[in-house]
Coordinates of C-alpha atoms in Angstrom, one line a residue:
Chain A
E26 CA -20.4 10.4 300.3
A27 CA -23.1 12.9 298.6
Q28 CA -26.3 11.9 299.8
V29 CA -29.7 12.7 300.9
T30 CA -30.7 11.0 304.3
Q31 CA -34.2 10.6 305.7
N32 CA -35.1 9.6 309.2
P33 CA -36.9 7.3 310.6
R34 CA -37.0 5.0 307.4
Y35 CA -40.2 3.2 309.0
L36 CA -42.9 4.9 311.4
I37 CA -46.1 3.4 312.9
T38 CA -48.2 6.1 314.4
V39 CA -51.7 6.8 315.8
T40 CA -54.0 9.4 314.5
G41 CA -53.3 12.9 315.8
K42 CA -50.0 12.4 317.1
K43 CA -47.6 15.2 315.8
L44 CA -44.4 13.8 313.9
T45 CA -41.5 15.0 312.1
V46 CA -39.7 13.3 309.3
T47 CA -36.2 14.9 309.1
C48 CA -34.4 15.3 305.5
S49 CA -30.8 16.2 305.1
Q50 CA -28.5 16.7 302.2
N51 CA -24.7 17.4 302.1
M52 CA -24.4 18.8 298.7
N53 CA -25.1 22.3 299.5
H54 CA -28.1 22.1 297.1
E55 CA -30.4 24.8 297.0
Y56 CA -33.5 23.2 296.2
M57 CA -35.2 20.5 298.4
S58 CA -38.9 18.9 298.0
W59 CA -41.1 16.3 299.6
Y60 CA -43.2 13.9 297.6
R61 CA -45.4 11.0 298.6
Q62 CA -45.8 8.1 296.5
D63 CA -49.1 6.3 296.8
P64 CA -50.2 2.8 294.5
G65 CA -51.6 3.8 291.3
L66 CA -51.1 7.8 291.8
G67 CA -47.3 7.9 291.2
L68 CA -45.2 10.3 293.1
R69 CA -47.2 13.9 294.1
Q70 CA -45.2 16.8 295.4
I71 CA -46.2 18.0 298.8
Y72 CA -43.7 21.0 299.4
Y73 CA -41.0 22.3 298.0
S74 CA -37.9 24.8 298.9
M75 CA -36.1 26.9 296.6
N76 CA -33.4 28.2 299.1
V77 CA -33.4 29.0 302.8
E78 CA -36.8 30.3 304.4
V79 CA -38.6 29.9 301.0
T80 CA -41.0 27.4 300.6
D81 CA -44.1 26.8 298.7
K82 CA -47.1 24.4 298.2
G83 CA -46.9 21.4 295.7
D84 CA -49.9 19.5 294.5
V85 CA -51.0 17.9 298.0
P86 CA -49.8 20.1 300.7
E87 CA -53.1 19.7 303.0
G88 CA -52.1 18.3 306.4
Y89 CA -48.5 19.0 306.1
K90 CA -46.0 21.8 307.4
V91 CA -42.3 22.3 306.1
S92 CA -39.4 24.6 307.3
R93 CA -36.3 25.6 305.8
K94 CA -34.1 27.1 308.5
E95 CA -30.8 25.6 307.3
K96 CA -30.1 25.2 303.8
R97 CA -29.2 21.4 304.4
N98 CA -32.4 20.3 306.3
F99 CA -36.0 20.5 305.1
P100 CA -38.3 18.8 307.9
L101 CA -41.7 17.6 307.1
I102 CA -44.2 17.9 309.8
L103 CA -47.6 16.2 310.3
E104 CA -49.3 18.2 313.0
S105 CA -52.3 15.9 313.4
P106 CA -51.7 12.7 311.0
S107 CA -54.4 10.7 309.4
P108 CA -54.7 7.2 308.2
N109 CA -55.0 9.1 304.6
Q110 CA -51.4 10.0 305.2
T111 CA -50.3 6.5 305.3
S112 CA -47.9 6.6 302.2
L113 CA -44.0 6.4 301.1
Y114 CA -42.3 9.6 301.4
F115 CA -39.4 10.7 299.7
C116 CA -37.2 14.0 300.2
A117 CA -35.3 15.1 297.0
S118 CA -32.8 17.9 296.5
S119 CA -30.8 19.4 293.5
L120 CA -28.4 22.0 292.9
S121 CA -30.9 24.5 291.8
L122 CA -34.2 24.6 289.8
P123 CA -35.4 20.9 289.0
R124 CA -35.9 22.2 285.5
Y125 CA -32.1 22.0 284.6
N126 CA -30.8 19.7 287.2
E127 CA -31.3 16.2 288.3
Q128 CA -32.8 15.5 291.6
F129 CA -31.3 13.4 294.4
F130 CA -33.7 11.4 296.4
G131 CA -33.4 10.0 299.9
P132 CA -34.3 6.4 300.6
G133 CA -37.9 6.9 301.6
T134 CA -39.8 6.9 304.8
R135 CA -42.4 4.4 305.0
L136 CA -45.3 6.1 307.3
T137 CA -48.3 4.1 308.7
V138 CA -51.1 6.2 310.4
L139 CA -53.5 3.8 312.6
Chain B
S13 CA -55.1 12.5 284.5
Q14 CA -51.7 13.2 285.2
Q15 CA -49.0 15.5 283.2
G16 CA -46.7 12.5 282.4
E17 CA -48.3 9.1 281.9
E18 CA -46.2 6.0 281.3
D19 CA -47.0 3.3 278.7
P20 CA -47.4 0.3 279.3
Q21 CA -47.8 0.1 283.0
A22 CA -45.9 -3.2 283.1
L23 CA -43.5 -5.0 280.8
S24 CA -42.0 -8.1 281.0
I25 CA -39.1 -9.2 278.7
Q26 CA -36.0 -11.8 278.6
E27 CA -32.6 -10.7 279.3
G28 CA -30.9 -9.7 276.3
E29 CA -34.1 -8.2 274.6
N30 CA -34.9 -4.2 274.4
A31 CA -37.3 -2.5 276.4
T32 CA -39.1 0.4 275.2
M33 CA -41.1 2.6 277.4
N34 CA -43.4 5.8 276.5
C35 CA -44.2 8.9 278.3
S36 CA -46.9 11.3 277.2
Y37 CA -47.7 14.6 278.3
K38 CA -50.2 17.3 278.2
T39 CA -48.8 20.8 278.4
S40 CA -45.7 22.4 276.8
I41 CA -42.5 21.6 278.4
N42 CA -38.9 22.9 278.8
N43 CA -37.1 19.5 280.0
L44 CA -38.2 15.9 280.3
Q45 CA -36.3 13.8 282.5
W46 CA -36.5 9.8 283.3
Y47 CA -35.7 8.3 286.5
R48 CA -35.6 4.7 287.8
Q49 CA -36.8 3.3 290.9
N50 CA -35.6 -0.1 292.6
S51 CA -38.7 -1.7 294.8
G52 CA -39.3 0.7 297.4
R53 CA -36.1 2.9 297.4
G54 CA -35.4 6.3 296.2
L55 CA -35.6 7.5 292.4
V56 CA -32.4 7.7 290.6
H57 CA -31.9 10.0 288.0
L58 CA -31.0 8.3 284.4
I59 CA -31.2 11.2 281.8
L60 CA -32.5 14.5 280.9
I61 CA -33.6 15.9 277.5
R62 CA -34.3 19.2 276.6
S63 CA -37.4 20.4 274.7
N64 CA -35.0 21.4 271.5
E65 CA -33.1 18.0 271.5
R66 CA -34.7 15.1 269.6
E67 CA -32.4 12.3 270.9
K68 CA -30.0 11.8 273.7
H69 CA -28.0 8.7 274.6
S70 CA -26.5 7.6 277.8
G71 CA -24.7 4.0 277.9
R72 CA -27.4 1.5 276.9
L73 CA -30.4 3.8 277.4
R74 CA -31.6 5.8 274.3
V75 CA -34.4 8.7 275.0
T76 CA -36.3 10.3 272.3
L77 CA -38.5 13.2 272.7
D78 CA -41.2 14.3 270.4
T79 CA -42.6 17.8 271.5
S80 CA -45.3 17.7 268.5
K81 CA -46.7 14.7 269.7
K82 CA -45.9 15.5 273.3
S83 CA -44.1 12.1 273.9
S84 CA -40.8 10.6 274.7
S85 CA -39.6 7.1 274.9
L86 CA -37.0 5.4 277.0
L87 CA -35.0 2.3 275.2
I88 CA -33.0 0.3 277.1
T89 CA -31.0 -2.4 274.8
A90 CA -29.6 -5.3 275.9
S91 CA -31.5 -5.7 278.9
R92 CA -30.3 -7.4 282.0
A93 CA -31.9 -8.7 285.3
A94 CA -30.4 -5.9 287.1
D95 CA -32.6 -3.3 285.0
T96 CA -35.6 -4.6 286.6
A97 CA -37.3 -1.5 288.3
S98 CA -40.0 1.0 287.6
Y99 CA -39.3 3.8 285.4
F100 CA -40.5 7.2 285.5
C101 CA -40.6 10.4 283.2
A102 CA -40.8 13.6 284.9
T103 CA -41.7 16.8 283.1
D104 CA -41.2 20.4 283.8
A105 CA -44.5 22.3 282.6
R106 CA -43.4 25.9 281.3
E107 CA -45.9 27.7 283.5
T108 CA -44.2 26.2 286.7
S109 CA -41.3 28.6 286.1
G110 CA -38.9 25.3 286.3
S111 CA -39.7 25.1 290.1
R112 CA -41.4 21.8 289.8
L113 CA -41.2 18.2 288.2
T114 CA -44.6 16.2 287.6
F115 CA -44.0 12.5 288.0
G116 CA -46.1 10.0 285.9
E117 CA -47.0 6.6 287.4
G118 CA -44.3 4.6 286.1
T119 CA -43.6 1.4 284.1
Q120 CA -42.7 -1.6 286.1
L121 CA -39.9 -3.4 283.9
T122 CA -39.1 -7.1 284.6
V123 CA -36.3 -8.5 283.1
N124 CA -36.3 -12.3 283.3
P125 CA -32.8 -14.0 283.4

């Protein structure tokens, strides 16, 4: 089944404790992206990747890191999480540029930073 | 405010009625997409309309695009309780080279049985 998977789905952590949210797609998509969703603010893009080893900042990259060492994986790293990073996170992928292609979203990761 | 803004923020209708949601944006775009999100879940793509198209249909969905007014509308005909969800428009601003979509805040649609 074609899908985007994220792990973990739920995470409660404390300020400053490094964490990684994994994202994997099995559709051989070139483009992958991370979004966060907050009430009243909609979805905001954190980082995106056009292909392996090619990443770029979105609208809200501060406090996050990403890597794209393999085509299928695009982990999101929070080196020192803070409470303002409490949010619902979505990974998405598309065949190529999102301008021309629908994005497939993962099920989301609900993160709480205490 | 954001590139894409949906209106209304919330809409409640009875099953069988039509639901219309609007999206306005600020800068010139190449394409506009609509997505649906069931509560707390990942977004699902509904339809993509290109800037040179004025109307597009997909099943019970009808999307219009007016680039002169920088607006789009999503019409769901003969709504069902299962259509209850949030609906987002996503725009692709020309200056981003197609590498990014900007999402609005969404319209929460409730269809009452």
